[in-house]
Amino acid sequence: SVALPVPVIICCTSGLAALLLLGWFAFRGAVGSLNIRGQRRLIACAAFSLFANVFCFFQAYRLTTMANAVITHYTAPVFAALLAPLLLGEKRERVTGIALVISTIGLVLIAGDVAPGQAHLAGTALGLASGFFYGFSIVLGKRLLRTLRPPVIMLYQCALISLMALPFALLEPWSLT
């Protein structure tokens, strides 16, 4: 297990990724391609969604079993399928609805065997929140890909996620061992 607090892990990994991507753009002489005019709000929303996804997943992992955290985290496709018609204007199809009902029943059967206790319940709820934010970020990412290249999206998302995690990371007592 990792002895570092969740915000520290998120801040350091995202910050390092942002720095490496910025170096990659500089090395290629492509810093001019980092213009995101017209997409700033969507990038910020996507970054927040990814931050919330990872934060909720790690907290779920700490509060419940790994199985419950992972299974509830992977409700993301269900949430993505529900959000896509609203945010992307995709057509709702009957087969998608049937698949969502079947997958939701399966998730309830699998995750429904939660060990008693407030921590497990909170962990399962955080896992579901993680799945929601993961699904939301999938839909937002698909929308961003209409106008921006993936490395540009990744650079801004990683930088913003690192900045979001930094205040939480500074409040945590930690040291590298």
CSV table of N, CA and C in Angstrom, one decimal:
chain,number,residue,atom,x,y,z
A,1,SER,N,0.8,-1.2,0.0
A,1,SER,CA,0.0,0.0,0.0
A,1,SER,C,0.9,1.2,0.0
A,2,VAL,N,0.3,2.3,-0.5
A,2,VAL,CA,1.1,3.6,-0.5
A,2,VAL,C,0.7,4.4,0.7
A,3,ALA,N,1.8,4.9,1.4
A,3,ALA,CA,1.6,5.6,2.6
A,3,ALA,C,1.3,7.1,2.5
A,4,LEU,N,1.2,7.5,1.2
A,4,LEU,CA,1.0,8.9,1.0
A,4,LEU,C,-0.5,9.2,1.0
A,5,PRO,N,-0.9,10.4,1.5
A,5,PRO,CA,-2.3,10.8,1.4
A,5,PRO,C,-2.8,11.0,-0.1
A,6,VAL,N,-4.1,10.7,-0.3
A,6,VAL,CA,-4.6,10.8,-1.6
A,6,VAL,C,-4.3,12.1,-2.3
A,7,PRO,N,-4.6,13.3,-1.7
A,7,PRO,CA,-4.3,14.5,-2.4
A,7,PRO,C,-2.8,14.7,-2.9
A,8,VAL,N,-1.9,14.1,-2.1
A,8,VAL,CA,-0.5,14.2,-2.4
A,8,VAL,C,-0.2,13.4,-3.7
A,9,ILE,N,-0.8,12.2,-3.7
A,9,ILE,CA,-0.6,11.3,-4.9
A,9,ILE,C,-1.2,12.0,-6.1
A,10,ILE,N,-2.4,12.5,-6.0
A,10,ILE,CA,-3.0,13.1,-7.2
A,10,ILE,C,-2.2,14.4,-7.6
A,11,CYS,N,-1.8,15.2,-6.7
A,11,CYS,CA,-1.1,16.4,-7.0
A,11,CYS,C,0.3,16.1,-7.7
A,12,CYS,N,1.0,15.2,-7.1
A,12,CYS,CA,2.3,14.9,-7.6
A,12,CYS,C,2.3,14.2,-9.0
A,13,THR,N,1.4,13.2,-9.2
A,13,THR,CA,1.4,12.5,-10.4
A,13,THR,C,0.8,13.4,-11.6
A,14,SER,N,-0.2,14.2,-11.3
A,14,SER,CA,-0.8,15.1,-12.3
A,14,SER,C,0.2,16.2,-12.6
A,15,GLY,N,0.9,16.8,-11.6
A,15,GLY,CA,1.8,17.8,-11.8
A,15,GLY,C,3.0,17.4,-12.6
A,16,LEU,N,3.5,16.2,-12.3
A,16,LEU,CA,4.6,15.6,-13.1
A,16,LEU,C,4.2,15.4,-14.6
A,17,ALA,N,3.0,14.8,-14.8
A,17,ALA,CA,2.5,14.6,-16.1
A,17,ALA,C,2.3,15.9,-16.9
A,18,ALA,N,1.8,17.0,-16.2
A,18,ALA,CA,1.7,18.3,-16.9
A,18,ALA,C,3.1,18.8,-17.3
A,19,LEU,N,4.1,18.7,-16.4
A,19,LEU,CA,5.4,19.2,-16.7
A,19,LEU,C,6.0,18.4,-17.9
A,20,LEU,N,5.8,17.1,-17.9
A,20,LEU,CA,6.4,16.3,-19.0
A,20,LEU,C,5.7,16.6,-20.3
A,21,LEU,N,4.4,16.8,-20.3
A,21,LEU,CA,3.7,17.2,-21.5
A,21,LEU,C,4.1,18.6,-22.0
A,22,LEU,N,4.3,19.5,-21.1
A,22,LEU,CA,4.7,20.9,-21.5
A,22,LEU,C,6.1,20.8,-22.1
A,23,GLY,N,7.0,20.0,-21.5
A,23,GLY,CA,8.3,19.8,-22.1
A,23,GLY,C,8.2,19.1,-23.5
A,24,TRP,N,7.3,18.2,-23.6
A,24,TRP,CA,7.1,17.6,-25.0
A,24,TRP,C,6.7,18.6,-26.0
A,25,PHE,N,5.7,19.5,-25.6
A,25,PHE,CA,5.3,20.5,-26.6
A,25,PHE,C,6.4,21.5,-26.9
A,26,ALA,N,7.2,21.9,-25.9
A,26,ALA,CA,8.4,22.8,-26.1
A,26,ALA,C,9.4,22.1,-26.9
A,27,PHE,N,9.7,20.9,-26.7
A,27,PHE,CA,10.7,20.2,-27.5
A,27,PHE,C,10.3,20.1,-29.0
A,28,ARG,N,9.0,19.9,-29.2
A,28,ARG,CA,8.5,19.8,-30.6
A,28,ARG,C,8.3,21.2,-31.2
A,29,GLY,N,8.5,22.3,-30.4
A,29,GLY,CA,8.2,23.6,-30.9
A,29,GLY,C,6.7,23.8,-31.2
A,30,ALA,N,5.9,23.2,-30.4
A,30,ALA,CA,4.4,23.2,-30.7
A,30,ALA,C,3.7,23.9,-29.5
A,31,VAL,N,4.4,24.8,-28.8
A,31,VAL,CA,3.7,25.5,-27.7
A,31,VAL,C,2.6,26.4,-28.2
A,32,GLY,N,2.7,26.9,-29.4
A,32,GLY,CA,1.6,27.6,-30.1
A,32,GLY,C,0.3,26.9,-30.3
A,33,SER,N,0.4,25.6,-30.3
A,33,SER,CA,-0.8,24.7,-30.5
A,33,SER,C,-1.6,24.6,-29.2
A,34,LEU,N,-1.2,25.2,-28.1
A,34,LEU,CA,-1.9,25.1,-26.8
A,34,LEU,C,-3.0,26.0,-26.6
A,35,ASN,N,-3.4,26.7,-27.6
A,35,ASN,CA,-4.6,27.6,-27.5
A,35,ASN,C,-5.9,26.9,-27.3
A,36,ILE,N,-6.6,27.2,-26.2
A,36,ILE,CA,-7.8,26.5,-26.0
A,36,ILE,C,-9.0,27.5,-25.9
A,37,ARG,N,-8.9,28.6,-26.6
A,37,ARG,CA,-9.9,29.6,-26.6
A,37,ARG,C,-11.3,29.0,-26.9
A,38,GLY,N,-12.3,29.3,-26.2
A,38,GLY,CA,-13.6,28.8,-26.5
A,38,GLY,C,-13.9,27.5,-25.8
A,39,GLN,N,-12.8,26.9,-25.2
A,39,GLN,CA,-13.0,25.5,-24.6
A,39,GLN,C,-12.6,25.6,-23.1
A,40,ARG,N,-12.3,26.7,-22.6
A,40,ARG,CA,-11.7,26.8,-21.2
A,40,ARG,C,-12.7,26.3,-20.2
A,41,ARG,N,-13.9,26.6,-20.2
A,41,ARG,CA,-14.9,26.1,-19.2
A,41,ARG,C,-15.0,24.6,-19.3
A,42,LEU,N,-15.1,24.1,-20.5
A,42,LEU,CA,-15.3,22.7,-20.7
A,42,LEU,C,-14.0,21.9,-20.2
A,43,ILE,N,-12.9,22.5,-20.5
A,43,ILE,CA,-11.6,21.8,-20.0
A,43,ILE,C,-11.6,21.9,-18.4
A,44,ALA,N,-12.0,23.0,-17.8
A,44,ALA,CA,-12.0,23.1,-16.4
A,44,ALA,C,-13.0,22.1,-15.8
A,45,CYS,N,-14.2,22.0,-16.4
A,45,CYS,CA,-15.2,21.1,-15.9
A,45,CYS,C,-14.7,19.6,-16.0
A,46,ALA,N,-14.1,19.3,-17.2
A,46,ALA,CA,-13.5,18.0,-17.3
A,46,ALA,C,-12.4,17.7,-16.3
A,47,ALA,N,-11.6,18.6,-16.1
A,47,ALA,CA,-10.5,18.4,-15.1
A,47,ALA,C,-11.1,18.2,-13.7
A,48,PHE,N,-12.1,19.0,-13.3
A,48,PHE,CA,-12.7,18.8,-12.0
A,48,PHE,C,-13.3,17.5,-11.9
A,49,SER,N,-14.0,17.0,-13.0
A,49,SER,CA,-14.6,15.7,-13.0
A,49,SER,C,-13.6,14.6,-12.8
A,50,LEU,N,-12.4,14.7,-13.5
A,50,LEU,CA,-11.4,13.7,-13.3
A,50,LEU,C,-10.8,13.7,-11.9
A,51,PHE,N,-10.6,14.9,-11.4
A,51,PHE,CA,-10.1,15.1,-10.0
A,51,PHE,C,-11.1,14.4,-9.0
A,52,ALA,N,-12.4,14.7,-9.2
A,52,ALA,CA,-13.4,14.1,-8.3
A,52,ALA,C,-13.4,12.6,-8.5
A,53,ASN,N,-13.3,12.1,-9.7
A,53,ASN,CA,-13.3,10.7,-10.0
A,53,ASN,C,-12.2,10.0,-9.2
A,54,VAL,N,-11.0,10.5,-9.4
A,54,VAL,CA,-9.8,9.8,-8.7
A,54,VAL,C,-9.9,10.0,-7.2
A,55,PHE,N,-10.2,11.2,-6.7
A,55,PHE,CA,-10.3,11.4,-5.3
A,55,PHE,C,-11.4,10.5,-4.6
A,56,CYS,N,-12.6,10.4,-5.2
A,56,CYS,CA,-13.6,9.5,-4.7
A,56,CYS,C,-13.2,8.1,-4.8
A,57,PHE,N,-12.5,7.7,-5.8
A,57,PHE,CA,-12.1,6.2,-5.9
A,57,PHE,C,-11.1,5.9,-4.8
A,58,PHE,N,-10.1,6.7,-4.6
A,58,PHE,CA,-9.1,6.4,-3.6
A,58,PHE,C,-9.8,6.4,-2.2
A,59,GLN,N,-10.7,7.3,-2.0
A,59,GLN,CA,-11.3,7.4,-0.7
A,59,GLN,C,-12.2,6.2,-0.5
A,60,ALA,N,-12.9,5.7,-1.6
A,60,ALA,CA,-13.7,4.5,-1.5
A,60,ALA,C,-12.9,3.3,-1.2
A,61,TYR,N,-11.7,3.2,-1.8
A,61,TYR,CA,-10.8,2.1,-1.5
A,61,TYR,C,-10.3,2.1,-0.1
A,62,ARG,N,-10.2,3.3,0.5
A,62,ARG,CA,-9.8,3.3,1.9
A,62,ARG,C,-10.9,2.9,2.9
A,63,LEU,N,-12.2,3.1,2.5
A,63,LEU,CA,-13.3,2.9,3.4
A,63,LEU,C,-14.0,1.5,3.2
A,64,THR,N,-13.9,0.9,2.0
A,64,THR,CA,-14.6,-0.4,1.8
A,64,THR,C,-13.6,-1.3,1.2
A,65,THR,N,-14.1,-2.5,0.8
A,65,THR,CA,-13.2,-3.5,0.2
A,65,THR,C,-12.8,-3.0,-1.2
A,66,MET,N,-11.7,-3.5,-1.7
A,66,MET,CA,-11.3,-3.2,-3.1
A,66,MET,C,-12.3,-3.6,-4.1
A,67,ALA,N,-13.0,-4.8,-3.9
A,67,ALA,CA,-14.0,-5.2,-4.8
A,67,ALA,C,-15.1,-4.2,-4.9
A,68,ASN,N,-15.6,-3.7,-3.8
A,68,ASN,CA,-16.7,-2.8,-3.8
A,68,ASN,C,-16.3,-1.5,-4.4
A,69,ALA,N,-15.1,-1.0,-4.1
A,69,ALA,CA,-14.6,0.3,-4.7
A,69,ALA,C,-14.5,0.1,-6.2
A,70,VAL,N,-13.9,-1.0,-6.7
A,70,VAL,CA,-13.7,-1.1,-8.1
A,70,VAL,C,-15.1,-1.3,-8.9
A,71,ILE,N,-15.9,-2.2,-8.3
A,71,ILE,CA,-17.2,-2.5,-9.0
A,71,ILE,C,-18.0,-1.2,-9.1
A,72,THR,N,-18.1,-0.4,-8.1
A,72,THR,CA,-18.9,0.8,-8.1
A,72,THR,C,-18.3,1.8,-9.0
A,73,HIS,N,-16.9,1.9,-9.0
A,73,HIS,CA,-16.2,2.8,-9.9
A,73,HIS,C,-16.5,2.5,-11.4
A,74,TYR,N,-16.7,1.3,-11.7
A,74,TYR,CA,-17.0,0.9,-13.1
A,74,TYR,C,-18.4,0.9,-13.4
A,75,THR,N,-19.2,1.8,-12.7
A,75,THR,CA,-20.5,2.2,-13.2
A,75,THR,C,-20.4,3.3,-14.2
A,76,ALA,N,-19.2,3.7,-14.5
A,76,ALA,CA,-19.0,4.8,-15.4
A,76,ALA,C,-19.7,4.6,-16.8
A,77,PRO,N,-19.6,3.5,-17.4
A,77,PRO,CA,-20.4,3.3,-18.7
A,77,PRO,C,-21.9,3.6,-18.6
A,78,VAL,N,-22.4,3.2,-17.4
A,78,VAL,CA,-23.9,3.4,-17.2
A,78,VAL,C,-24.1,4.9,-17.2
A,79,PHE,N,-23.3,5.7,-16.4
A,79,PHE,CA,-23.5,7.1,-16.3
A,79,PHE,C,-23.2,7.8,-17.7
A,80,ALA,N,-22.1,7.3,-18.4
A,80,ALA,CA,-21.8,7.9,-19.7
A,80,ALA,C,-23.0,7.7,-20.6
A,81,ALA,N,-23.6,6.5,-20.6
A,81,ALA,CA,-24.7,6.3,-21.5
A,81,ALA,C,-25.9,7.2,-21.2
A,82,LEU,N,-26.1,7.4,-19.9
A,82,LEU,CA,-27.2,8.3,-19.5
A,82,LEU,C,-26.9,9.8,-19.8
A,83,LEU,N,-25.7,10.2,-19.7
A,83,LEU,CA,-25.3,11.6,-19.9
A,83,LEU,C,-25.1,11.9,-21.4
A,84,ALA,N,-24.7,11.0,-22.2
A,84,ALA,CA,-24.3,11.3,-23.6
A,84,ALA,C,-25.5,11.9,-24.4
A,85,PRO,N,-26.7,11.5,-24.3
A,85,PRO,CA,-27.8,12.2,-25.0
A,85,PRO,C,-28.0,13.6,-24.5
A,86,LEU,N,-27.8,13.8,-23.2
A,86,LEU,CA,-28.0,15.2,-22.7
A,86,LEU,C,-26.9,16.1,-23.1
A,87,LEU,N,-25.6,15.7,-23.1
A,87,LEU,CA,-24.5,16.5,-23.3
A,87,LEU,C,-23.9,16.5,-24.7
A,88,LEU,N,-24.2,15.4,-25.4
A,88,LEU,CA,-23.6,15.3,-26.8
A,88,LEU,C,-24.7,15.3,-27.8
A,89,GLY,N,-25.9,15.2,-27.4
A,89,GLY,CA,-27.0,15.2,-28.4
A,89,GLY,C,-27.1,13.9,-29.1
A,90,GLU,N,-26.5,12.8,-28.5
A,90,GLU,CA,-26.6,11.5,-29.1
A,90,GLU,C,-28.0,10.9,-29.0
A,91,LYS,N,-28.4,10.1,-30.0
A,91,LYS,CA,-29.7,9.6,-30.0
A,91,LYS,C,-29.8,8.4,-28.9
A,92,ARG,N,-31.0,8.4,-28.2
A,92,ARG,CA,-31.2,7.3,-27.3
A,92,ARG,C,-31.7,6.1,-28.1
A,93,GLU,N,-31.1,5.0,-27.8
A,93,GLU,CA,-31.5,3.8,-28.5
A,93,GLU,C,-32.1,2.8,-27.5
A,94,ARG,N,-33.1,2.0,-28.0
A,94,ARG,CA,-33.8,1.1,-27.1
A,94,ARG,C,-32.8,0.0,-26.5
A,95,VAL,N,-31.9,-0.5,-27.4
A,95,VAL,CA,-30.9,-1.5,-26.9
A,95,VAL,C,-30.0,-0.9,-25.8
A,96,THR,N,-29.7,0.3,-25.9
A,96,THR,CA,-28.9,0.9,-24.8
A,96,THR,C,-29.7,0.9,-23.5
A,97,GLY,N,-30.9,1.2,-23.5
A,97,GLY,CA,-31.8,1.2,-22.3
A,97,GLY,C,-31.8,-0.2,-21.7
A,98,ILE,N,-32.0,-1.2,-22.6
A,98,ILE,CA,-32.1,-2.6,-22.1
A,98,ILE,C,-30.7,-3.0,-21.5
A,99,ALA,N,-29.6,-2.6,-22.1
A,99,ALA,CA,-28.3,-2.9,-21.6
A,99,ALA,C,-28.0,-2.2,-20.3
A,100,LEU,N,-28.5,-1.0,-20.1
A,100,LEU,CA,-28.4,-0.3,-18.9
A,100,LEU,C,-29.1,-0.9,-17.7
A,101,VAL,N,-30.3,-1.4,-18.0
A,101,VAL,CA,-31.1,-2.1,-17.0
A,101,VAL,C,-30.4,-3.3,-16.6
A,102,ILE,N,-30.0,-4.1,-17.5
A,102,ILE,CA,-29.3,-5.4,-17.2
A,102,ILE,C,-28.0,-5.1,-16.4
A,103,SER,N,-27.2,-4.2,-16.9
A,103,SER,CA,-25.9,-3.9,-16.2
A,103,SER,C,-26.2,-3.3,-14.8
A,104,THR,N,-27.2,-2.5,-14.6
A,104,THR,CA,-27.5,-2.0,-13.3
A,104,THR,C,-27.9,-3.1,-12.3
A,105,ILE,N,-28.7,-4.0,-12.8
A,105,ILE,CA,-29.2,-5.1,-12.0
A,105,ILE,C,-27.9,-5.9,-11.6
A,106,GLY,N,-27.0,-6.2,-12.5
A,106,GLY,CA,-25.8,-6.9,-12.2
A,106,GLY,C,-25.0,-6.2,-11.2
A,107,LEU,N,-24.8,-4.9,-11.3
A,107,LEU,CA,-24.0,-4.2,-10.3
A,107,LEU,C,-24.7,-4.2,-9.0
A,108,VAL,N,-26.0,-4.1,-8.9
A,108,VAL,CA,-26.7,-4.2,-7.6
A,108,VAL,C,-26.5,-5.6,-7.0
A,109,LEU,N,-26.6,-6.6,-7.8
A,109,LEU,CA,-26.4,-8.0,-7.3
A,109,LEU,C,-24.9,-8.2,-6.7
A,110,ILE,N,-24.0,-7.6,-7.5
A,110,ILE,CA,-22.6,-7.8,-7.1
A,110,ILE,C,-22.2,-6.9,-5.9
A,111,ALA,N,-22.6,-5.6,-6.0
A,111,ALA,CA,-22.2,-4.7,-5.0
A,111,ALA,C,-23.2,-4.7,-3.8
A,112,GLY,N,-24.3,-5.3,-4.0
A,112,GLY,CA,-25.3,-5.3,-2.9
A,112,GLY,C,-24.9,-6.1,-1.7
A,113,ASP,N,-23.8,-6.9,-1.8
A,113,ASP,CA,-23.3,-7.7,-0.7
A,113,ASP,C,-22.3,-6.9,0.0
A,114,VAL,N,-22.6,-5.7,0.4
A,114,VAL,CA,-21.7,-4.8,1.1
A,114,VAL,C,-21.7,-5.2,2.6
A,115,ALA,N,-20.5,-5.3,3.2
A,115,ALA,CA,-20.4,-5.7,4.6
A,115,ALA,C,-21.1,-4.6,5.4
A,116,PRO,N,-21.7,-4.9,6.5
A,116,PRO,CA,-22.4,-3.9,7.3
A,116,PRO,C,-21.4,-2.9,7.9
A,117,GLY,N,-21.9,-1.7,8.1
A,117,GLY,CA,-21.1,-0.7,8.7
A,117,GLY,C,-21.1,0.6,7.9
A,118,GLN,N,-21.0,1.7,8.6
A,118,GLN,CA,-21.0,3.0,8.0
A,118,GLN,C,-19.9,3.2,7.0
A,119,ALA,N,-18.7,2.7,7.3
A,119,ALA,CA,-17.5,2.9,6.4
A,119,ALA,C,-17.8,2.2,5.1
A,120,HIS,N,-18.3,1.0,5.1
A,120,HIS,CA,-18.6,0.3,3.8
A,120,HIS,C,-19.6,1.0,3.0
A,121,LEU,N,-20.6,1.5,3.7
A,121,LEU,CA,-21.7,2.3,3.0
A,121,LEU,C,-21.1,3.5,2.4
A,122,ALA,N,-20.3,4.3,3.1
A,122,ALA,CA,-19.7,5.5,2.6
A,122,ALA,C,-18.8,5.2,1.5
A,123,GLY,N,-18.0,4.1,1.6
A,123,GLY,CA,-17.1,3.7,0.6
A,123,GLY,C,-17.8,3.3,-0.7
A,124,THR,N,-18.9,2.6,-0.6
A,124,THR,CA,-19.7,2.3,-1.8
A,124,THR,C,-20.3,3.5,-2.4
A,125,ALA,N,-20.8,4.5,-1.6
A,125,ALA,CA,-21.3,5.7,-2.1
A,125,ALA,C,-20.2,6.5,-2.8
A,126,LEU,N,-19.0,6.5,-2.3
A,126,LEU,CA,-17.9,7.2,-2.9
A,126,LEU,C,-17.5,6.5,-4.2
A,127,GLY,N,-17.6,5.2,-4.2
A,127,GLY,CA,-17.3,4.4,-5.4
A,127,GLY,C,-18.3,4.8,-6.5
A,128,LEU,N,-19.6,4.9,-6.2
A,128,LEU,CA,-20.6,5.3,-7.1
A,128,LEU,C,-20.4,6.8,-7.6
A,129,ALA,N,-20.0,7.6,-6.7
A,129,ALA,CA,-19.6,9.0,-7.1
A,129,ALA,C,-18.5,9.0,-8.1
A,130,SER,N,-17.5,8.2,-7.8
A,130,SER,CA,-16.4,8.0,-8.7
A,130,SER,C,-16.8,7.6,-10.1
A,131,GLY,N,-17.7,6.6,-10.1
A,131,GLY,CA,-18.3,6.1,-11.4
A,131,GLY,C,-19.0,7.2,-12.1
A,132,PHE,N,-19.8,8.0,-11.4
A,132,PHE,CA,-20.5,9.2,-12.0
A,132,PHE,C,-19.5,10.1,-12.6
A,133,PHE,N,-18.5,10.5,-11.9
A,133,PHE,CA,-17.5,11.5,-12.4
A,133,PHE,C,-16.7,10.9,-13.5
A,134,TYR,N,-16.4,9.6,-13.5
A,134,TYR,CA,-15.7,9.0,-14.5
A,134,TYR,C,-16.5,9.0,-15.8
A,135,GLY,N,-17.8,8.6,-15.7
A,135,GLY,CA,-18.7,8.7,-16.8
A,135,GLY,C,-18.9,10.1,-17.4
A,136,PHE,N,-19.0,11.1,-16.5
A,136,PHE,CA,-19.1,12.5,-16.9
A,136,PHE,C,-17.8,12.9,-17.7
A,137,SER,N,-16.7,12.5,-17.2
A,137,SER,CA,-15.4,12.9,-17.8
A,137,SER,C,-15.3,12.2,-19.2
A,138,ILE,N,-15.8,11.0,-19.4
A,138,ILE,CA,-15.8,10.3,-20.7
A,138,ILE,C,-16.6,11.2,-21.7
A,139,VAL,N,-17.8,11.6,-21.3
A,139,VAL,CA,-18.6,12.4,-22.2
A,139,VAL,C,-18.0,13.7,-22.5
A,140,LEU,N,-17.5,14.4,-21.5
A,140,LEU,CA,-16.8,15.7,-21.7
A,140,LEU,C,-15.6,15.5,-22.6
A,141,GLY,N,-14.8,14.5,-22.4
A,141,GLY,CA,-13.7,14.2,-23.2
A,141,GLY,C,-14.1,14.0,-24.7
A,142,LYS,N,-15.1,13.3,-24.9
A,142,LYS,CA,-15.6,13.1,-26.2
A,142,LYS,C,-16.0,14.4,-26.9
A,143,ARG,N,-16.6,15.3,-26.1
A,143,ARG,CA,-17.0,16.6,-26.7
A,143,ARG,C,-15.7,17.4,-26.9
A,144,LEU,N,-14.8,17.4,-26.1
A,144,LEU,CA,-13.5,18.2,-26.3
A,144,LEU,C,-12.8,17.7,-27.5
A,145,LEU,N,-12.8,16.4,-27.8
A,145,LEU,CA,-12.1,15.8,-28.9
A,145,LEU,C,-12.6,16.4,-30.3
A,146,ARG,N,-13.8,17.0,-30.2
A,146,ARG,CA,-14.3,17.6,-31.5
A,146,ARG,C,-13.4,18.8,-31.9
A,147,THR,N,-12.8,19.4,-31.0
A,147,THR,CA,-12.0,20.6,-31.3
A,147,THR,C,-10.6,20.6,-30.9
A,148,LEU,N,-10.2,19.8,-30.0
A,148,LEU,CA,-8.8,19.8,-29.5
A,148,LEU,C,-8.1,18.4,-29.6
A,149,ARG,N,-6.8,18.5,-29.8
A,149,ARG,CA,-6.0,17.2,-29.8
A,149,ARG,C,-5.9,16.6,-28.4
A,150,PRO,N,-5.8,15.3,-28.3
A,150,PRO,CA,-5.7,14.7,-27.0
A,150,PRO,C,-4.5,15.2,-26.1
A,151,PRO,N,-3.3,15.4,-26.7
A,151,PRO,CA,-2.2,15.9,-25.8
A,151,PRO,C,-2.5,17.3,-25.2
A,152,VAL,N,-3.2,18.1,-26.0
A,152,VAL,CA,-3.5,19.4,-25.5
A,152,VAL,C,-4.5,19.3,-24.3
A,153,ILE,N,-5.5,18.5,-24.5
A,153,ILE,CA,-6.5,18.2,-23.4
A,153,ILE,C,-5.8,17.7,-22.2
A,154,MET,N,-5.0,16.7,-22.4
A,154,MET,CA,-4.3,16.1,-21.3
A,154,MET,C,-3.4,17.1,-20.5
A,155,LEU,N,-2.7,17.9,-21.2
A,155,LEU,CA,-1.8,18.9,-20.5
A,155,LEU,C,-2.6,19.8,-19.6
A,156,TYR,N,-3.7,20.4,-20.1
A,156,TYR,CA,-4.5,21.3,-19.3
A,156,TYR,C,-5.2,20.5,-18.2
A,157,GLN,N,-5.7,19.4,-18.4
A,157,GLN,CA,-6.4,18.6,-17.4
A,157,GLN,C,-5.4,18.3,-16.3
A,158,CYS,N,-4.2,17.8,-16.6
A,158,CYS,CA,-3.2,17.4,-15.6
A,158,CYS,C,-2.8,18.6,-14.8
A,159,ALA,N,-2.6,19.8,-15.5
A,159,ALA,CA,-2.2,21.0,-14.7
A,159,ALA,C,-3.3,21.4,-13.8
A,160,LEU,N,-4.5,21.4,-14.3
A,160,LEU,CA,-5.6,21.9,-13.4
A,160,LEU,C,-5.9,20.9,-12.2
A,161,ILE,N,-5.8,19.6,-12.5
A,161,ILE,CA,-6.0,18.6,-11.5
A,161,ILE,C,-4.9,18.8,-10.4
A,162,SER,N,-3.7,19.0,-10.8
A,162,SER,CA,-2.6,19.2,-9.8
A,162,SER,C,-2.9,20.5,-9.0
A,163,LEU,N,-3.3,21.5,-9.6
A,163,LEU,CA,-3.6,22.8,-8.9
A,163,LEU,C,-4.8,22.6,-7.9
A,164,MET,N,-5.8,21.8,-8.3
A,164,MET,CA,-7.0,21.5,-7.5
A,164,MET,C,-6.5,20.7,-6.2
A,165,ALA,N,-5.6,19.8,-6.4
A,165,ALA,CA,-5.2,18.9,-5.3
A,165,ALA,C,-4.2,19.6,-4.4
A,166,LEU,N,-3.5,20.6,-4.9
A,166,LEU,CA,-2.4,21.2,-4.1
A,166,LEU,C,-2.9,21.7,-2.8
A,167,PRO,N,-4.0,22.5,-2.7
A,167,PRO,CA,-4.4,22.9,-1.3
A,167,PRO,C,-4.6,21.8,-0.3
A,168,PHE,N,-5.2,20.7,-0.8
A,168,PHE,CA,-5.5,19.6,0.0
A,168,PHE,C,-4.2,18.9,0.4
A,169,ALA,N,-3.2,18.8,-0.6
A,169,ALA,CA,-1.9,18.1,-0.3
A,169,ALA,C,-1.1,18.9,0.7
A,170,LEU,N,-1.2,20.2,0.7
A,170,LEU,CA,-0.5,21.1,1.6
A,170,LEU,C,-1.0,20.9,3.1
A,171,LEU,N,-2.3,20.6,3.2
A,171,LEU,CA,-2.8,20.4,4.5
A,171,LEU,C,-2.5,19.1,5.2
A,172,GLU,N,-2.1,18.1,4.4
A,172,GLU,CA,-1.8,16.8,4.8
A,172,GLU,C,-0.4,16.6,5.4
A,173,PRO,N,-0.2,15.9,6.5
A,173,PRO,CA,1.1,15.6,7.0
A,173,PRO,C,1.7,14.4,6.2
A,174,TRP,N,2.8,14.6,5.5
A,174,TRP,CA,3.4,13.4,4.8
A,174,TRP,C,4.9,13.6,4.6
A,175,SER,N,5.5,12.5,4.3
A,175,SER,CA,6.9,12.6,3.9
A,175,SER,C,7.2,11.4,3.1
A,176,LEU,N,8.2,11.5,2.2
A,176,LEU,CA,8.6,10.3,1.4
A,176,LEU,C,9.5,9.4,2.3
A,177,THR,N,9.2,8.1,2.1
A,177,THR,CA,10.0,7.1,2.9
A,177,THR,C,10.8,6.3,2.0
